[in-house]
Coordinates of C-alpha atoms in Angstrom, one line a residue:
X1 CA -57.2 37.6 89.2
X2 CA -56.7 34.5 87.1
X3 CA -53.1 32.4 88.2
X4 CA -53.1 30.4 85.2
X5 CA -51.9 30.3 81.9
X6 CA -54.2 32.2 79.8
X7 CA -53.4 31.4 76.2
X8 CA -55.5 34.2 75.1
X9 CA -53.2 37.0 76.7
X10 CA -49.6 38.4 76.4
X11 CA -47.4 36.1 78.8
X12 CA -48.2 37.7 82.3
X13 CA -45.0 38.4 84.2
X14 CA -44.5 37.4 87.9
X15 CA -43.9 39.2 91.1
X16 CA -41.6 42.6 90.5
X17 CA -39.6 42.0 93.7
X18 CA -36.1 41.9 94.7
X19 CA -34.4 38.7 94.1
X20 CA -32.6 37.3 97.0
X21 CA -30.1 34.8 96.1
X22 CA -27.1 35.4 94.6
X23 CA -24.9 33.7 91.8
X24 CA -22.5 30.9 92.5
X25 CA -19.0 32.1 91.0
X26 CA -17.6 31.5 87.4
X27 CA -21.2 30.2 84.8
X28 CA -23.9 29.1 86.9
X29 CA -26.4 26.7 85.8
X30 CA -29.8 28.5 86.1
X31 CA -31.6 27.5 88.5
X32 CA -34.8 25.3 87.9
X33 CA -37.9 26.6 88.2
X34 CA -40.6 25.3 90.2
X35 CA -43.6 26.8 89.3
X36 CA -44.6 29.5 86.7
X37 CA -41.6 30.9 84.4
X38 CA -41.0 33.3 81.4
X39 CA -39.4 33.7 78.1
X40 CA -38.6 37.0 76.9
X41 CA -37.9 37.6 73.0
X42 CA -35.8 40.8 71.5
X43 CA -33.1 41.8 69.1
X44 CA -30.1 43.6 70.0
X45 CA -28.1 46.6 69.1
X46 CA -25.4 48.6 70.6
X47 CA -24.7 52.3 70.6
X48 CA -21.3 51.5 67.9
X49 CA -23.4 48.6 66.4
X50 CA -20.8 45.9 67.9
X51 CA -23.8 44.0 69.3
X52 CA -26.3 44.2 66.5
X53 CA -28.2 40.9 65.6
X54 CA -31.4 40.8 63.6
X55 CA -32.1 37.1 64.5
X56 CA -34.1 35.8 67.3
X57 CA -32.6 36.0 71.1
X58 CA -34.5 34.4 74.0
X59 CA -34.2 35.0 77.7
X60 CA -35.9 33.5 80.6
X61 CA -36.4 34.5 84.0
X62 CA -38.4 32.4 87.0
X63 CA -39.1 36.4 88.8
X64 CA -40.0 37.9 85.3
X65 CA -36.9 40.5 86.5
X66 CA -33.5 39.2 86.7
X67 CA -33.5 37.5 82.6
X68 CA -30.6 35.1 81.8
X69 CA -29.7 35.2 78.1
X70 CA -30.2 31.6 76.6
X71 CA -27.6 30.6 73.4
X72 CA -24.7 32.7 75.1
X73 CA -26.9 36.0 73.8
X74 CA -26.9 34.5 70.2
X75 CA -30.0 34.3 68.1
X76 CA -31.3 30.9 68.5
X77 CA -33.0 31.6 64.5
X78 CA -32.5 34.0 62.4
X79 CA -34.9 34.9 59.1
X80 CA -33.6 33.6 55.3
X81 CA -36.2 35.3 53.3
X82 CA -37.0 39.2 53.1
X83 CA -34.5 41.4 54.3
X84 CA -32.9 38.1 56.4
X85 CA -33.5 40.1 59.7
X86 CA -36.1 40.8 62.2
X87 CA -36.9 43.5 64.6
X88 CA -39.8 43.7 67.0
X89 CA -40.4 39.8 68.1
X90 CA -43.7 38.4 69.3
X91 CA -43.8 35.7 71.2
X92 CA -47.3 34.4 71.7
X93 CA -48.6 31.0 72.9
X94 CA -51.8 29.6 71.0
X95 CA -54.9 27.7 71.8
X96 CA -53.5 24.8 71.3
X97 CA -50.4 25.1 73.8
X98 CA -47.5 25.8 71.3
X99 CA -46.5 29.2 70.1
X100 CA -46.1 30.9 66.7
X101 CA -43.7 34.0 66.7
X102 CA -43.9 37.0 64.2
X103 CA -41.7 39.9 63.8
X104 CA -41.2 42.8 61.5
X105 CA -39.6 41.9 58.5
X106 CA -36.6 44.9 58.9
X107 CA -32.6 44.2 59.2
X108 CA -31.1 47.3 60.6
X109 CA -32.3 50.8 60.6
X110 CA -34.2 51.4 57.3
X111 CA -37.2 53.1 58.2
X112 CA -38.0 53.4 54.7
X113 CA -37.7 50.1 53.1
X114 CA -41.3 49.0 52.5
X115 CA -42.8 45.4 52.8
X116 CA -46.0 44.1 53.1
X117 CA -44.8 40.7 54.5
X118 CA -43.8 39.5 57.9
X119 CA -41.7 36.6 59.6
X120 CA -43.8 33.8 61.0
X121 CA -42.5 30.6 62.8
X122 CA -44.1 27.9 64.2
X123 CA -43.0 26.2 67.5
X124 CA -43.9 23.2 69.7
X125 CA -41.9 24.5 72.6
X126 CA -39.3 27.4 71.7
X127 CA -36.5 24.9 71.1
X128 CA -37.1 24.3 67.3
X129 CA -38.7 26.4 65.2
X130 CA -41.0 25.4 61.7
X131 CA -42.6 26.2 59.0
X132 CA -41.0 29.5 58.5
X133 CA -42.9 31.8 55.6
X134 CA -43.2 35.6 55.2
X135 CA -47.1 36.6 56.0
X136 CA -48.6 39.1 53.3
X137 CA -50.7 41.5 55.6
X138 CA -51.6 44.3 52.8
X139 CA -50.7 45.8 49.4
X140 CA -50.0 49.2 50.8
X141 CA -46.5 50.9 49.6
X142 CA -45.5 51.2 53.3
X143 CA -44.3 49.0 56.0
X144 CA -46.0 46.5 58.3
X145 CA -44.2 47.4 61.6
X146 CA -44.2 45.3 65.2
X147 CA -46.6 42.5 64.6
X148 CA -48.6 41.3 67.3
X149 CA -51.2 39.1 68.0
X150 CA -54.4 38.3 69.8
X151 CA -57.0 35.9 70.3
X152 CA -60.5 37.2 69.3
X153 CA -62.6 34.8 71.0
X154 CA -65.4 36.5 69.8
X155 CA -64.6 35.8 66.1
X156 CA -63.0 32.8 67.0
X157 CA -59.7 33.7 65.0
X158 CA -56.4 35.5 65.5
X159 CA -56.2 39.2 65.4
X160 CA -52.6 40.4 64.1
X161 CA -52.2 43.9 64.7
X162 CA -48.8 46.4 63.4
X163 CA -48.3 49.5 62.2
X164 CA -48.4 51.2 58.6
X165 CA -48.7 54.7 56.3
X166 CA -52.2 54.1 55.1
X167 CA -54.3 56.8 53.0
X168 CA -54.5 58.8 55.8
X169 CA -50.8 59.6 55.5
X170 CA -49.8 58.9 58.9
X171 CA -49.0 55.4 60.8
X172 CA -52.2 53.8 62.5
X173 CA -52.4 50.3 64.0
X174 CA -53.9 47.6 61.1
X175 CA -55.5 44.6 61.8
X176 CA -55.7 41.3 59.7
X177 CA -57.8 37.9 61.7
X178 CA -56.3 34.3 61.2
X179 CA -57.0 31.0 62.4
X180 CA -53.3 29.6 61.1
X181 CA -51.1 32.5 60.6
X182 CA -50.4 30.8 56.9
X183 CA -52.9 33.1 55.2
X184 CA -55.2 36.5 56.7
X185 CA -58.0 38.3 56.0
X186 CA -57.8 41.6 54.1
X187 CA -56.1 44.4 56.1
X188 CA -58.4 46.7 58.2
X189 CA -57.5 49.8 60.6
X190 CA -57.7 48.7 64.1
X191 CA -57.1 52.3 65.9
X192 CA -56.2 55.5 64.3
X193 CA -56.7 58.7 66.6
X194 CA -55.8 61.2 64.0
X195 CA -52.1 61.4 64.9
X196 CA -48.4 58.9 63.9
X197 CA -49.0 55.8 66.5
X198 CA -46.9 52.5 66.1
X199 CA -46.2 49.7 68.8
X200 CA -49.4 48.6 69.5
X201 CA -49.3 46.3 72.4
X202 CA -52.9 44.1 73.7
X203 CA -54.2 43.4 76.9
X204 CA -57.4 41.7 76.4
X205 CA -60.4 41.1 78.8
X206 CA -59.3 42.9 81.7
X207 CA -62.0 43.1 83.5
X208 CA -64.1 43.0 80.4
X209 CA -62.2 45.4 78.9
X210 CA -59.2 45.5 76.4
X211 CA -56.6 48.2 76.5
X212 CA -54.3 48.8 74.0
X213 CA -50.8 50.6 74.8
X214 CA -48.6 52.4 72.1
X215 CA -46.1 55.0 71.0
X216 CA -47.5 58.2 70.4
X217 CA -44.6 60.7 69.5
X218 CA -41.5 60.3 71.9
X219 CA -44.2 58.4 74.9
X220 CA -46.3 55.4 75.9
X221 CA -50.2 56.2 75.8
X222 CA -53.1 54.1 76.4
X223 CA -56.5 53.0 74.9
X224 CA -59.5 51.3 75.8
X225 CA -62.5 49.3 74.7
X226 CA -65.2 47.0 75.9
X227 CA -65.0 45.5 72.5
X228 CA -62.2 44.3 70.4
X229 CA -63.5 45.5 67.3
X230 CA -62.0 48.1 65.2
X231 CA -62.5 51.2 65.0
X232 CA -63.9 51.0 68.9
X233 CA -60.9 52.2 71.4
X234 CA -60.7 55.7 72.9
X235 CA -57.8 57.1 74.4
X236 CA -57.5 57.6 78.4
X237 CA -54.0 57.3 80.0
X238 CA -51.6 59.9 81.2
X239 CA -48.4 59.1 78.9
X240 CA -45.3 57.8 80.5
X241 CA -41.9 58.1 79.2
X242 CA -37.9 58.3 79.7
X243 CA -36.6 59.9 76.8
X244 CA -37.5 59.0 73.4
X245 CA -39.3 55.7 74.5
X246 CA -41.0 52.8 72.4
X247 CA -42.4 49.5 72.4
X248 CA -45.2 49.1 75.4
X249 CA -45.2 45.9 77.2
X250 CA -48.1 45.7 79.2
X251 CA -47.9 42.4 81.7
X252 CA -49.3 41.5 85.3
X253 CA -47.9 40.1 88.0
X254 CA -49.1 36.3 88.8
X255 CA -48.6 37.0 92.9
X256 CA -50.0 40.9 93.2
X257 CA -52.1 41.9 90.5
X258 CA -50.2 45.0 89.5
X259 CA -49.9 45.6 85.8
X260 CA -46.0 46.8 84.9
X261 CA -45.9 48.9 81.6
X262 CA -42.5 48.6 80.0
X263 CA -41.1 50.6 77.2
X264 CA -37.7 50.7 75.7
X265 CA -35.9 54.1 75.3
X266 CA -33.6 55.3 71.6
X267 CA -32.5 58.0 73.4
X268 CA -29.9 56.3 74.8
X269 CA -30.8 53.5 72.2
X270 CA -31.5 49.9 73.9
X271 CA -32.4 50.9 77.9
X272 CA -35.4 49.2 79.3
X273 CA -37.4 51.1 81.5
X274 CA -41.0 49.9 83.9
X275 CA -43.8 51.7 85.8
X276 CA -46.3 50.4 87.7
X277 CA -49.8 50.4 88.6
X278 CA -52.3 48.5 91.4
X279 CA -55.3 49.4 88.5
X280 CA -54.8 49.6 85.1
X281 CA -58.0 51.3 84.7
X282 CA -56.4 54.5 86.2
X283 CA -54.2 55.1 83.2
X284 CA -51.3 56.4 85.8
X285 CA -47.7 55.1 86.5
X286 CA -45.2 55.2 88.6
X287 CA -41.2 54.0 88.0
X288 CA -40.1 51.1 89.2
X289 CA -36.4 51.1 90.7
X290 CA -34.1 50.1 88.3
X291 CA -32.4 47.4 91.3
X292 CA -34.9 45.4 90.5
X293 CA -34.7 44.5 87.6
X294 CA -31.7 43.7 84.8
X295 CA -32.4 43.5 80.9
X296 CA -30.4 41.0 78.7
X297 CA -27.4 42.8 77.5
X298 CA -28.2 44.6 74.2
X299 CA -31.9 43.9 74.0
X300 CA -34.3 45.7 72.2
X301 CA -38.2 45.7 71.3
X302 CA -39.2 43.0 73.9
X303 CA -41.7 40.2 74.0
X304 CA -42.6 38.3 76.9
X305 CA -44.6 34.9 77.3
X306 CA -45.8 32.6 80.5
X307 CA -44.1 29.3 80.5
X308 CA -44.2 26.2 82.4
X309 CA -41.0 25.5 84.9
X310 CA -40.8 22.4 82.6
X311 CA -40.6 24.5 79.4
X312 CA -38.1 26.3 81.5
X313 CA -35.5 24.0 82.1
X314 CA -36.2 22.4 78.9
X315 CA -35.0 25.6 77.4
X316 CA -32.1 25.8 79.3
X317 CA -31.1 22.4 79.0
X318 CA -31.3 23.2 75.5
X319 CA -29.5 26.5 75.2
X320 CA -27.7 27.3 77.8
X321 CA -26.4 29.8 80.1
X322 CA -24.1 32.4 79.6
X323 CA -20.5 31.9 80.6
X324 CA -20.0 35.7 81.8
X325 CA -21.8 37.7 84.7
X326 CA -22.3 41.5 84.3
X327 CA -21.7 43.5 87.7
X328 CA -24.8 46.2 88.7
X329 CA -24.0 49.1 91.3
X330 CA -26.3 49.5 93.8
X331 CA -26.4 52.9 94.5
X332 CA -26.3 53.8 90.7
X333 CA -28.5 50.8 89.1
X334 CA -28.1 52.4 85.6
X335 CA -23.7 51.6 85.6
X336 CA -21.8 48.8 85.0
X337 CA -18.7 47.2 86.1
X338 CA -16.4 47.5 83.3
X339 CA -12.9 47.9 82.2
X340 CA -11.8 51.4 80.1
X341 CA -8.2 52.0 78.8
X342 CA -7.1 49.3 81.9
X343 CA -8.9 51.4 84.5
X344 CA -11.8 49.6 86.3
X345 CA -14.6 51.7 86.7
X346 CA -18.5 51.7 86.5
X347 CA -20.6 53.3 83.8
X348 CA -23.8 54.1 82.0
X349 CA -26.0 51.3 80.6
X350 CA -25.1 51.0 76.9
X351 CA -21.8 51.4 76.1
X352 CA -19.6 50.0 74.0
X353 CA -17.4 48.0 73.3
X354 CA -20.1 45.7 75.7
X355 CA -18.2 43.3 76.1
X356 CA -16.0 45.4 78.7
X357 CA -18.8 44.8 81.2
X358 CA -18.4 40.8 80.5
X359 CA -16.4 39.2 83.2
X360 CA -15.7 35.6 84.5
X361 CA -16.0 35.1 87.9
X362 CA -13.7 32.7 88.2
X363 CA -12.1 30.7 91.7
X364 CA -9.3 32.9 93.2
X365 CA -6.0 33.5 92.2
X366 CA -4.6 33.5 95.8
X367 CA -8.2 31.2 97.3
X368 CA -9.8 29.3 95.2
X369 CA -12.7 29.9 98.0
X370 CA -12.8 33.5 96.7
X371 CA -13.1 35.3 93.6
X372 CA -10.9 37.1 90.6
X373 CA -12.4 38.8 88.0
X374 CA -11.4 37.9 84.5
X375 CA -12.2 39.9 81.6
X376 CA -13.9 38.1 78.8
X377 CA -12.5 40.1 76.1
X378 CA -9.3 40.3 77.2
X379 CA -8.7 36.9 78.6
X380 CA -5.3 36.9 79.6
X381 CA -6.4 40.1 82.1
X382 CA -8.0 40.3 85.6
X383 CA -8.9 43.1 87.7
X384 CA -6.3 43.6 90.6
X385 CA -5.7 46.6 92.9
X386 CA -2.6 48.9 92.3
X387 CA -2.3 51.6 95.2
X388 CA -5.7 50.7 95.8
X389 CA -6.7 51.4 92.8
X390 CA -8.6 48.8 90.1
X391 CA -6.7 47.9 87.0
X392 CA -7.2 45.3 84.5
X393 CA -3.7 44.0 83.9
X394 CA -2.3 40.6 82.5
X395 CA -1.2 38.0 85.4
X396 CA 2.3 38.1 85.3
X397 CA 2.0 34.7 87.4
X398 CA 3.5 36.2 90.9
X399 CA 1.7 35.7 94.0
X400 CA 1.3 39.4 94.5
X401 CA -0.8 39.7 91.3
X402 CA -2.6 36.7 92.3
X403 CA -3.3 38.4 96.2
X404 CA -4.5 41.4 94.2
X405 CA -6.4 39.6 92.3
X406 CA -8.3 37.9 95.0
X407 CA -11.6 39.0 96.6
X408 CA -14.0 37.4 99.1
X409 CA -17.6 37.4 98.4
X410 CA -19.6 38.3 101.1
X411 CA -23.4 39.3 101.7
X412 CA -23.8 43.1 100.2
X413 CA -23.5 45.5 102.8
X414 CA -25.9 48.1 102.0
X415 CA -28.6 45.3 101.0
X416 CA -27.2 41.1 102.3
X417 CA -29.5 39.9 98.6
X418 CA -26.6 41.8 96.8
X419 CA -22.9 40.9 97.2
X420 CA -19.8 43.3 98.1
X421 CA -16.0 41.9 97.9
X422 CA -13.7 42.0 100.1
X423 CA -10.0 42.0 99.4
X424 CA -7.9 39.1 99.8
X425 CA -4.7 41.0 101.2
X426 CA -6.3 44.3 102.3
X427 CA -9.1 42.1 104.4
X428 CA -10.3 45.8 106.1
X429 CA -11.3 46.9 102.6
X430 CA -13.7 46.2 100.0
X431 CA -13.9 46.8 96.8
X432 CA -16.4 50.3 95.9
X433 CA -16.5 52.9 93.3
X434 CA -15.3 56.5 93.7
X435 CA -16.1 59.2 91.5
X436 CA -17.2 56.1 89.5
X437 CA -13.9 54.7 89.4
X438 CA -13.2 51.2 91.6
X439 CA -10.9 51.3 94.1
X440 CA -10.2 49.4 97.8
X441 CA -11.3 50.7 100.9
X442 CA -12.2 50.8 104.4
X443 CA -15.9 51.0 104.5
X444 CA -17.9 52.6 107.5
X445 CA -20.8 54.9 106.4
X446 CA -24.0 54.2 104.8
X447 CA -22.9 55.6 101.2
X448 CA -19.4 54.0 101.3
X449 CA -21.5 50.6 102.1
X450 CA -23.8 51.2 98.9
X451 CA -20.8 52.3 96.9
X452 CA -19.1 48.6 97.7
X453 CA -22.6 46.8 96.8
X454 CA -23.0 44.9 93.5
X455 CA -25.7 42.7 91.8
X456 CA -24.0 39.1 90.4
X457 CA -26.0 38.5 87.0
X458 CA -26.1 38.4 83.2

């Protein structure tokens, strides 16, 4: 397996395994990496629409699992030509070191809106972003859907793949070559099995051979080729799904050589799921546990690119990190910490309004060595315990709010790289969920331990 950066793949993502530090309370500075890192791209949407952004959001991760949203979860640039938004972001570093990103020129929902263009920038090192322009790929009356791209090192050019309606009458994967993403050679099909396919996502030279993942119907599906030239890749893979699911990412990890295929699900709309595999050749999967990794709140369609540990910290030197944490269960890695008419409770991944799972860890009411939880969208509240129950309430300023307030964070006690709290006035309890509703308690068995065991992140 090559450990390096190769320029001429999809950024390969590191080790999947569990991360074992923990957050320091209130907005940490991430931490810098030293070695290998990763930038992931997406859009966002929640199931009301309260988090919808068609611009640009970046994430980075030194694990490739546990992503902190850069630019507080804003876009970091958003489109000003075409429809003004994007969906489906490539990130994709070129020969020359810097990257060019592409998406599909599409704000909102409008599977019907036709364009043959799509939104190119240029960038030196994801912290400014130039030359935008719109890229004509075709003159079809259809769409040109999830652009990505690929370097063809046999034709020494760029090969941008996406989807569109041609004359067959159902979507296929196109393919245009460029050597400066400015202007592209005439639109060709790339891979069209005789059925609807969109989301085509490149692994080249594996081995010496390419594979190419997409969306066929509601699942993810592969194909393969000892060429890259169209027309040449046969299908092989068992499909793979969770619910209505989209958008392959196919990556390897730098330490083990497994590939991880990731897809994300509309049914619910916005939930990233991961399988894994020890030879991609197989063309079988199996799920990775949802503890082990943790999307960027909202994201959709997602890209992921190697970076340097330099080009890490550079970006969040320049961006930032958020000023919230979200709260994971343990035992139910899919819920949330989150606050619901007052009542503290933990719930499905998405949900809105999202920003009920926001929280600022803040120092204690009662200690400032422990911790309160205040809410980020009601800032004036924290959770406290009333009859040992979790409430979000406003601090009235008494020292019995503040001692309800308070919680000590210790090393999780169904797994010490998670975190469980401990109340400040109740010190034989800890914080758990019941029924899926938070509450204080004495904790002695294995599932009361798991109930009153948390992940600290974004």
């Amino acid at each position: 397996m090559n450990n390096s950066l190769d320029p001429s793949r999809r950024g390969v993502l590191g080790a999947m395994a569990a991360v074992t530090g923990s957050l320091v309370i209130g907005a940490p500075a991430a931490r810098a990496a030293t070695g290998p890192a990763y930038v992931m791209g997406y859009f966002t949407e929640s199931p009301d629409w309260l988090g919808a952004d068609y611009g640009l959001h970046l994430a980075v991760s030194t694990d490739s699992l546990q992503w902190t949203p850069l630019n507080q979860n804003n876009p970091v640039v958003t489109p000003t030509a075409g429809t003004g938004g994007l969906r489906d972001p490539f990130i994709m570093r070129k020969q020359n070191g810097s990257f060019v990103v592409i998406a599909t020129d599409l704000k909102g929902t409008d599977w019907s809106l036709q364009s043959q263009y799509i939104h190119v920038w240029d960038s030196a090192d994801l912290r400014s972003f130039t030359g935008y322009r719109r890229l004509k790929l075709h003159e079809m009356a259809t769409h040109s859907w999830a652009p990505e791209a690929f370097w063809d090192a046999g034709r020494g050019q760029y090969g941008i793949i996406y989807s569109a309606v041609n004359s067959s009458g159902h979507n296929v994967i196109m393919v245009n070559y460029t050597t400066d993403f400015v202007t592209a050679s005439a639109a060709q099909v790339f891979f069209d099995p005789g059925y609807d396919v969109i989301d085509g996502d490149l692994a080249v030279g594996v081995n010496g051979v390419n594979y190419l993942y997409f969306k066929k119907d509601q699942t993810l599906v592969g194909a393969r080729s000892t060429s890259l030239n169209p027309g040449s890749f046969t299908v092989f893979s068992t499909p793979v799904s969770h619910g209505g699911t989209e958008a392959p990412t196919l990556v390897q990890s730098q330490s083990s050589g497994n590939w991880y295929l990731w897809g994300d699900t509309y049914t619910p709309n916005g939930v990233f799921y991961a399988w894994q595999s020890t030879n991609l050749a197989a063309g079988t999967w199996t799920p990775v546990d949802q503890r082990l990794y943790t999307q960027p709140l909202n994201s959709k369609h997602c890209t992921v690119e190697a970076i340097t540990g330099t080009e890490y910290d550079n970006l969040v030197a320049r961006y930032g990190t958020p000023a919230w944490n979200r709260l994971k269960s343990y035992n139910y890695p899919d819920r949330y910490v989150r606050h619901s008419n007052n009542v503290g409770r933990i719930d499905a991944y998405p949900f809105d309004p999202y920003p009920d799972s926001q929280w600022k860890l803040t120092p204690g009411l009662a200690d400032s060595s422990g911790v309160s939880f205040q809410s980020v969208n009601y800032p004036t509240r924290y959770l406290r315990h009333v009859n040992y129950q979790l409430q979000l309430a406003v601090n009235d300023g008494t020292s019995a709010f503040a001692q309800d307030a308070t919680f000590y964070r210790t090393a999780g006690l169904a797994d010490t790289s998670w975190s469980s709290f401990r109340s400040y006035n109740y010190p034989d309890r800890y914080l758990r969920h019941g029924n899926f509703v938070l509450r204080i308690d004495p904790v002695s068995t294995a599932t009361e331990r798991s109930d009153a065991t948390f992940s600290v992140g974004y």
